[in-house]
XYZ file of C-alpha atoms in Angstrom:
536
model
C 81.650 156.395 246.993
C 80.541 158.303 250.082
C 82.368 161.565 250.719
C 84.578 161.611 253.789
C 83.913 164.730 255.807
C 86.857 166.830 256.943
C 86.494 168.382 260.406
C 85.770 172.078 260.406
C 87.382 172.954 263.711
C 90.820 174.512 263.586
C 91.200 175.005 267.326
C 93.953 173.155 269.162
C 93.016 170.635 271.803
C 92.441 172.150 275.229
C 92.993 168.900 277.154
C 95.763 169.096 279.746
C 98.091 166.201 280.688
C 96.878 164.381 283.793
C 100.387 163.840 285.114
C 103.276 166.040 286.050
C 105.745 163.583 284.525
C 107.660 164.831 281.450
C 105.944 163.813 278.222
C 107.566 162.962 274.908
C 106.099 164.429 271.716
C 103.477 162.160 270.226
C 104.150 160.638 266.820
C 102.072 162.487 264.249
C 99.968 160.909 261.529
C 97.916 162.148 258.599
C 94.382 162.941 259.726
C 92.097 160.112 258.506
C 90.036 161.168 255.497
C 92.393 163.996 254.498
C 94.854 162.134 252.247
C 95.303 163.355 248.680
C 93.754 160.096 247.473
C 90.669 160.852 249.599
C 90.375 164.348 248.130
C 90.849 163.047 244.572
C 88.160 160.384 244.918
C 85.760 162.974 246.294
C 86.474 165.192 243.279
C 85.779 162.272 240.933
C 82.515 161.616 242.739
C 81.395 165.266 242.668
C 82.528 166.155 239.117
C 83.352 163.035 237.061
C 83.133 165.096 233.876
C 86.218 167.065 234.947
C 88.298 164.498 236.863
C 89.586 161.271 235.315
C 91.497 158.447 236.993
C 94.829 160.256 236.850
C 94.321 163.770 235.466
C 91.976 166.706 235.079
C 90.489 167.986 231.856
C 90.496 171.434 230.278
C 87.160 173.247 229.960
C 86.465 175.182 226.766
C 83.611 175.645 224.289
C 81.302 174.535 227.096
C 82.791 171.025 227.169
C 85.495 169.140 229.034
C 88.406 168.079 226.824
C 91.036 165.431 227.450
C 93.711 167.440 225.684
C 97.028 168.966 226.578
C 100.123 167.300 227.971
C 99.632 166.522 231.665
C 102.762 167.368 233.640
C 103.785 165.648 236.868
C 103.323 167.605 240.093
C 103.934 167.139 243.801
C 102.386 168.674 246.883
C 104.450 171.188 248.845
C 103.151 169.528 252.033
C 105.355 166.454 251.849
C 106.194 165.676 248.221
C 103.107 163.532 247.605
C 102.404 163.207 243.847
C 99.274 165.166 242.861
C 97.558 166.047 239.587
C 99.586 168.279 237.295
C 98.339 170.800 234.720
C 97.279 169.476 231.271
C 99.145 172.084 229.232
C 97.555 173.154 225.968
C 99.442 174.320 222.910
C 98.948 177.770 221.432
C 96.666 176.625 218.602
C 94.215 174.907 220.971
C 94.249 177.936 223.256
C 93.274 180.133 220.312
C 90.347 177.795 219.572
C 89.292 178.055 223.208
C 89.350 181.867 223.108
C 87.333 181.982 219.882
C 84.768 179.676 221.470
C 84.676 181.920 224.551
C 83.769 184.856 222.307
C 80.789 182.898 220.985
C 79.728 182.194 224.577
C 80.207 185.856 225.442
C 77.955 187.065 222.620
C 75.152 184.856 223.900
C 75.677 185.479 227.607
C 75.866 189.278 227.408
C 72.262 189.425 226.142
C 70.927 187.189 228.910
C 68.710 189.185 231.305
C 70.408 190.195 234.532
C 67.862 188.240 236.578
C 68.909 185.027 234.812
C 72.636 185.723 235.203
C 72.067 186.531 238.838
C 70.157 183.283 239.434
C 72.891 181.197 237.829
C 75.684 182.865 239.774
C 73.710 182.501 243.008
C 73.211 178.797 242.267
C 76.955 178.447 241.694
C 77.662 180.034 245.064
C 75.284 177.543 246.662
C 77.226 174.676 245.066
C 80.548 176.129 246.254
C 79.100 176.338 249.754
C 77.978 172.724 249.554
C 81.520 171.596 248.710
C 83.350 174.155 250.865
C 85.389 171.630 252.840
C 86.570 169.729 249.778
C 87.658 172.950 248.075
C 89.592 173.904 251.225
C 91.233 170.471 251.470
C 92.413 170.793 247.868
C 93.989 174.146 248.725
C 95.861 172.529 251.618
C 97.347 169.867 249.352
C 97.973 171.990 246.277
C 99.352 175.220 247.716
C 100.151 174.341 251.337
C 97.615 176.508 253.154
C 96.929 175.605 256.794
C 93.356 174.429 257.283
C 92.051 177.635 258.886
C 93.432 179.788 256.067
C 92.237 177.414 253.351
C 88.705 177.618 254.728
C 88.983 181.409 254.906
C 90.005 181.561 251.232
C 86.917 179.615 250.189
C 84.624 181.595 252.508
C 85.876 184.943 251.219
C 85.032 183.887 247.670
C 81.560 182.708 248.651
C 80.695 185.703 250.836
C 82.183 188.190 248.374
C 80.224 186.934 245.381
C 77.022 186.830 247.433
C 77.548 190.514 248.241
C 77.646 191.305 244.524
C 74.645 189.083 243.764
C 72.615 190.994 246.361
C 73.670 194.467 245.216
C 74.531 194.247 241.520
C 71.626 196.244 240.040
C 72.784 199.793 240.873
C 76.354 198.897 239.878
C 75.154 198.093 236.343
C 73.017 201.191 235.857
C 73.824 202.682 232.416
C 76.532 200.067 231.881
C 76.852 197.151 229.475
C 79.174 194.155 229.126
C 82.454 194.376 227.261
C 82.758 193.439 223.589
C 84.672 190.270 224.434
C 85.345 187.905 227.328
C 87.570 188.723 230.302
C 90.856 186.785 230.374
C 92.251 186.003 233.831
C 95.867 185.080 234.533
C 96.401 184.844 238.287
C 99.019 183.639 240.738
C 98.577 180.468 242.769
C 98.205 181.870 246.292
C 94.467 182.734 246.377
C 92.630 180.547 243.835
C 89.221 181.065 245.427
C 89.053 184.490 247.067
C 90.840 186.243 244.184
C 90.412 184.206 240.991
C 87.066 182.396 241.405
C 85.611 185.500 243.058
C 86.667 187.626 240.073
C 85.385 185.112 237.514
C 81.910 184.978 239.016
C 81.583 188.757 239.399
C 82.790 189.249 235.809
C 80.153 186.750 234.638
C 77.467 188.410 236.762
C 78.309 191.684 235.007
C 77.560 190.050 231.643
C 80.892 188.672 230.424
C 82.093 185.223 229.481
C 85.253 184.437 231.431
C 88.527 182.735 230.560
C 91.137 181.641 233.108
C 94.515 179.966 232.972
C 95.329 177.704 235.896
C 98.448 178.863 237.780
C 101.569 176.881 236.927
C 102.532 176.321 240.562
C 99.297 175.156 242.198
C 95.541 175.315 242.601
C 94.688 173.224 239.529
C 92.239 170.762 241.100
C 90.563 173.361 243.320
C 89.949 175.613 240.315
C 88.809 172.678 238.179
C 86.225 171.683 240.776
C 84.994 175.276 241.104
C 84.785 175.610 237.308
C 82.844 172.342 237.069
C 80.291 173.571 239.603
C 79.955 176.880 237.730
C 79.653 175.224 234.305
C 76.839 172.999 235.567
C 74.865 176.159 236.370
C 75.422 177.523 232.867
C 78.196 180.025 233.649
C 80.261 180.609 230.456
C 83.646 179.740 231.947
C 86.758 178.555 230.125
C 89.547 176.999 232.207
C 92.771 175.942 230.527
C 96.333 175.084 231.527
C 99.558 175.917 229.787
C 102.762 177.900 229.684
C 102.203 181.603 230.161
C 104.664 182.414 227.401
C 103.081 179.997 224.938
C 99.480 180.977 225.686
C 99.950 184.737 226.025
C 99.215 185.328 222.341
C 95.754 183.822 222.867
C 94.992 184.911 226.438
C 96.435 188.446 226.298
C 96.863 189.599 222.718
C 93.922 187.914 220.974
C 91.488 190.457 219.473
C 88.573 188.462 220.917
C 89.616 189.332 224.502
C 87.763 192.316 225.970
C 89.831 192.723 229.144
C 92.927 191.167 230.702
C 93.034 190.649 234.479
C 96.464 189.680 235.822
C 97.739 188.973 239.337
C 101.408 188.152 239.732
C 104.988 189.375 239.760
C 106.426 192.465 238.157
C 108.543 190.692 235.531
C 105.617 188.827 233.981
C 103.303 191.755 234.653
C 105.574 194.115 232.715
C 105.314 191.907 229.617
C 101.524 191.794 229.944
C 101.395 195.561 230.497
C 103.391 196.178 227.324
C 101.082 193.936 225.329
C 97.820 195.487 226.530
C 99.185 199.033 226.188
C 100.186 198.364 222.577
C 96.707 197.025 221.834
C 94.773 199.633 223.835
C 93.035 196.787 225.666
C 91.157 197.146 228.978
C 93.351 195.736 231.743
C 93.697 195.110 235.491
C 97.265 194.207 236.465
C 97.954 193.631 240.155
C 101.703 193.264 240.725
C 104.011 192.851 243.676
C 105.367 195.633 245.869
C 107.382 195.834 249.078
C 104.736 196.654 251.681
C 106.263 198.385 254.703
C 105.404 199.166 258.333
C 106.984 202.326 259.707
C 107.598 203.094 263.407
C 108.159 206.802 264.188
C 107.702 208.647 267.508
C 105.409 205.900 268.761
C 105.038 205.131 272.465
C 102.416 202.373 272.206
C 103.367 199.334 270.161
C 100.649 197.071 271.576
C 98.610 197.186 268.311
C 101.698 195.912 266.495
C 102.160 193.150 269.079
C 98.591 192.019 268.475
C 98.958 192.081 264.706
C 102.386 190.453 264.360
C 101.444 186.737 264.442
C 98.731 187.243 261.831
C 101.192 189.086 259.607
C 102.883 185.695 259.093
C 99.686 183.960 257.916
C 100.441 181.616 255.024
C 104.148 182.327 255.362
C 103.654 185.873 254.008
C 102.860 184.428 250.560
C 100.304 187.094 249.775
C 100.233 190.464 248.075
C 99.378 192.374 251.260
C 102.067 190.852 253.498
C 104.365 193.185 255.445
C 107.960 191.931 255.026
C 109.707 195.263 255.818
C 109.754 197.226 259.078
C 111.268 200.705 259.036
C 112.061 201.651 262.636
C 113.254 204.873 264.248
C 116.638 204.011 265.734
C 115.839 205.178 269.258
C 112.749 202.931 269.280
C 114.583 199.806 268.136
C 114.793 198.261 271.614
C 111.074 198.799 272.218
C 110.307 197.344 268.798
C 112.387 194.217 269.467
C 110.700 193.719 272.824
C 107.410 193.369 270.949
C 108.609 191.731 267.758
C 110.879 188.908 268.950
C 108.417 187.200 271.336
C 105.785 187.231 268.585
C 108.014 185.728 265.904
C 109.339 183.108 268.339
C 105.775 181.974 269.053
C 104.932 181.115 265.442
C 103.811 177.555 264.719
C 104.986 175.754 261.569
C 104.300 172.250 260.321
C 102.308 169.854 258.172
C 98.737 171.230 258.096
C 97.126 167.779 258.204
C 99.308 166.114 260.875
C 97.606 165.026 264.117
C 98.598 162.888 267.092
C 95.300 160.996 267.351
C 92.649 160.307 264.699
C 89.993 162.355 266.501
C 92.237 165.374 267.085
C 91.273 168.571 265.274
C 93.596 169.769 262.544
C 96.419 171.877 263.999
C 96.161 175.642 264.357
C 99.315 176.643 262.462
C 100.599 180.038 261.443
C 102.366 178.716 258.382
C 102.951 175.530 256.463
C 105.253 175.088 253.468
C 106.123 177.588 250.782
C 104.720 176.869 247.339
C 107.615 174.535 246.472
C 111.106 173.476 247.507
C 112.708 175.662 244.836
C 111.183 178.801 246.396
C 112.309 177.745 249.879
C 115.871 177.235 248.623
C 115.844 180.535 246.725
C 114.892 182.454 249.860
C 117.341 180.539 252.055
C 120.104 181.381 249.576
C 119.107 185.051 249.542
C 119.214 185.130 253.339
C 122.653 183.513 253.420
C 123.969 185.922 250.801
C 122.555 188.949 252.631
C 124.198 187.875 255.898
C 127.480 187.262 254.087
C 127.308 190.851 252.804
C 126.589 192.426 256.183
C 122.954 191.879 257.205
C 122.542 191.016 260.892
C 120.390 187.930 261.663
C 118.071 188.806 264.543
C 115.963 185.664 264.460
C 116.190 182.280 262.774
C 113.473 179.743 263.370
C 114.059 176.013 263.268
C 112.163 173.182 261.630
C 113.074 171.100 264.661
C 110.317 172.960 266.501
C 107.703 172.174 263.847
C 104.924 169.577 263.657
C 105.835 167.050 260.968
C 105.096 163.483 259.989
C 107.902 161.000 260.702
C 110.434 161.111 257.887
C 108.406 163.432 255.679
C 109.950 165.607 252.980
C 110.342 169.126 254.436
C 112.116 170.664 251.449
C 109.405 173.284 250.878
C 109.374 174.518 254.489
C 111.285 177.619 255.576
C 111.073 178.752 259.213
C 110.765 182.498 259.821
C 113.909 184.611 259.487
C 114.500 188.236 260.450
C 117.406 190.319 259.161
C 118.585 193.774 260.194
C 119.760 196.144 257.451
C 119.942 193.939 254.346
C 122.614 195.300 251.968
C 121.435 197.336 248.954
C 122.838 194.644 246.666
C 120.430 192.046 248.086
C 117.000 191.397 246.530
C 115.702 191.442 250.109
C 116.529 195.158 250.251
C 114.099 196.270 247.533
C 111.834 193.376 246.487
C 109.004 191.415 248.081
C 110.382 188.032 249.272
C 106.989 186.270 249.154
C 107.963 184.122 252.106
C 108.545 184.337 255.886
C 111.611 186.586 255.696
C 111.349 189.945 257.464
C 113.837 192.758 257.069
C 114.305 195.727 259.401
C 115.818 199.069 258.426
C 116.787 201.674 261.024
C 116.335 205.381 260.272
C 117.038 208.673 262.024
C 115.050 211.244 260.045
C 111.641 211.524 258.448
C 113.286 211.752 255.040
C 115.048 208.439 255.655
C 111.797 206.931 256.893
C 109.951 207.835 253.702
C 112.803 206.747 251.446
C 112.963 203.342 253.125
C 109.197 202.892 253.018
C 109.178 203.702 249.296
C 112.080 201.420 248.367
C 110.183 199.386 245.763
C 108.611 202.143 243.636
C 105.084 201.574 244.777
C 103.207 199.201 247.038
C 99.696 197.966 247.672
C 99.504 198.596 251.437
C 101.542 200.264 254.175
C 101.232 201.184 257.845
C 102.692 204.007 259.891
C 102.696 203.795 263.695
C 103.066 207.223 265.261
C 101.475 208.929 268.275
C 100.724 212.273 266.653
C 97.734 212.328 264.251
C 99.170 215.429 262.604
C 102.437 213.618 261.892
C 100.514 210.733 260.361
C 98.401 213.107 258.256
C 101.570 214.804 256.968
C 103.631 211.685 256.222
C 101.014 209.169 255.032
C 100.327 210.897 251.681
C 104.054 210.645 250.907
C 104.041 206.861 251.290
C 103.489 205.339 247.852
C 100.889 202.750 248.816
C 97.247 202.529 247.771
C 96.152 201.943 251.374
C 97.975 203.210 254.448
C 96.916 202.325 257.984
C 97.525 204.388 261.105
C 99.069 201.798 263.427
C 96.974 198.950 261.993
C 97.578 196.627 259.045
C 95.687 197.054 255.790
C 94.479 194.270 253.521
C 93.121 193.692 250.058
C 89.654 193.967 251.527
C 86.307 192.468 250.650
C 82.981 193.560 249.253
C 82.813 197.368 249.043
C 86.459 198.036 249.891
C 88.457 199.337 246.934
C 91.889 198.054 245.978
C 94.771 199.116 243.781
C 98.398 200.125 243.883
C 100.874 202.929 243.296
C 103.976 202.955 241.125
C 104.981 199.620 239.591
C 102.708 197.636 241.934
C 99.637 198.175 239.728
C 98.748 198.861 236.111
C 95.284 199.596 234.788
C 91.890 199.869 236.448
C 91.414 199.640 240.207
C 89.004 197.061 241.632
C 86.932 196.364 244.742
C 83.286 197.169 245.291
C 81.627 198.791 242.301
C 85.058 199.520 240.790
C 85.418 195.824 239.880
C 82.129 195.968 237.980
C 83.112 199.236 236.266
C 86.445 197.717 235.232
C 84.727 194.876 233.329
C 81.818 196.822 231.811
C 81.408 199.752 229.455
C 79.953 203.074 230.517
C 79.797 206.499 228.872
C 82.045 206.985 225.849
C 84.225 209.569 227.609
C 84.508 207.593 230.877
C 87.850 207.692 232.700
C 88.199 204.677 234.962
C 89.999 205.110 238.303
C 93.354 203.377 238.007
C 97.068 203.626 237.362
C 97.595 204.153 233.641
C 100.625 205.283 231.606
C 99.147 208.759 231.153
C 97.413 209.249 234.497
C 96.881 208.016 238.052
C 93.233 208.600 238.885
C 92.117 207.818 242.420
C 88.466 206.860 243.072
């Protein structure tokens, strides 16, 4: 079956109406060639070994297995049934890990030139199927088309950077004694998880990954199939985190555990790896904050604000908290409210005419209807306890298919002064809910910006460079920007966290390679460990 090509443009139509008469909104339809059934048939055509009529397979011991209990799943876009994870039991997962160790022992002795050639070939295959991988991300985790493409491109470009520059990073280093086990959240399957897998393999390790429970299964399965065809020793399995943790975290065969997710699950993983003395990289959530203090020019914030809502703030480097000097609150609102009112929400694949480009949206659905309801309930509870609603978006302004299920969609909400009893006061919402806290002193500013015991990124907008230089080191974030947002970064940029937002070795650039290889016996890796916090 010939593959249907998805358009690459994400720009809105620039055609103007030819009449001054009022126009009614056009009825929207699913873009031809972008249906889930279209994406599934393309997957079956590209990788029939991994995709069956109605389910995906698990990949372990270098083969695809029709095992595990396949669970039902639906897309957050509109409730369309999609492929669910084939969940393995603990015994099968242990077999998969033991087989991964055998692969690791063979792979680690392969010359670097051969590993490099195989990883480069995998990147070429990912590039070839870039649009299909992005379309799967749209259906499985609700990313708008532009952001789905960006996720795939970041993985491709990032791994190519390592392929081109890996030799000096591996000087006097060797692979770990066992494979790297990856347990990652659903929000960035390509640019975080697939990127990490391929760099770990390039460094000489076999790699094991568990598909996220909430989404990304088919995208990861396709990527794993393309990698396996090039001889990359990858294991991809599905299952309950609790049931598989004994194999994926505690198993003696595992050389390193890489985790991306929330603090509750991360704390359990951290306890396990600490007890075992196992190499680990644990990226956890934190309340990233943007402070406004003695700042007369908020135009950089105005420029950044719409992009801060990309993917509904479902990312580890989102900024859901603004800490504002009270006397600047009016100036802040003059910049903030127009930006948040301009945000575009809707079905990422809905168009008015078949030839229209896919819409340029700021956000689509959250990962599922349960998360949307949880956040809506938290907002309602916070308002009931005294928070002031400054902005509430409406789904009536969104772009949706006629009669579609919109249960997973939550329009942006902004609250002033959430009560201390609310989770929105101290925890990352992982959705399009902003909170604003007003302060009068520098001490209050710092306390509010450090409300979650550590964060990944932060920003402080202030006119005086000396004030920034004095206050920034007291903000407990790994990266702090002066009036500009910070991100996870790509290629050479390092990444980590302070406090409870990170456990174990830092990553990014050569630090990622150091984290998954062995160096001198007395080496102390940069990272956040129980006995030390060592910056690069």
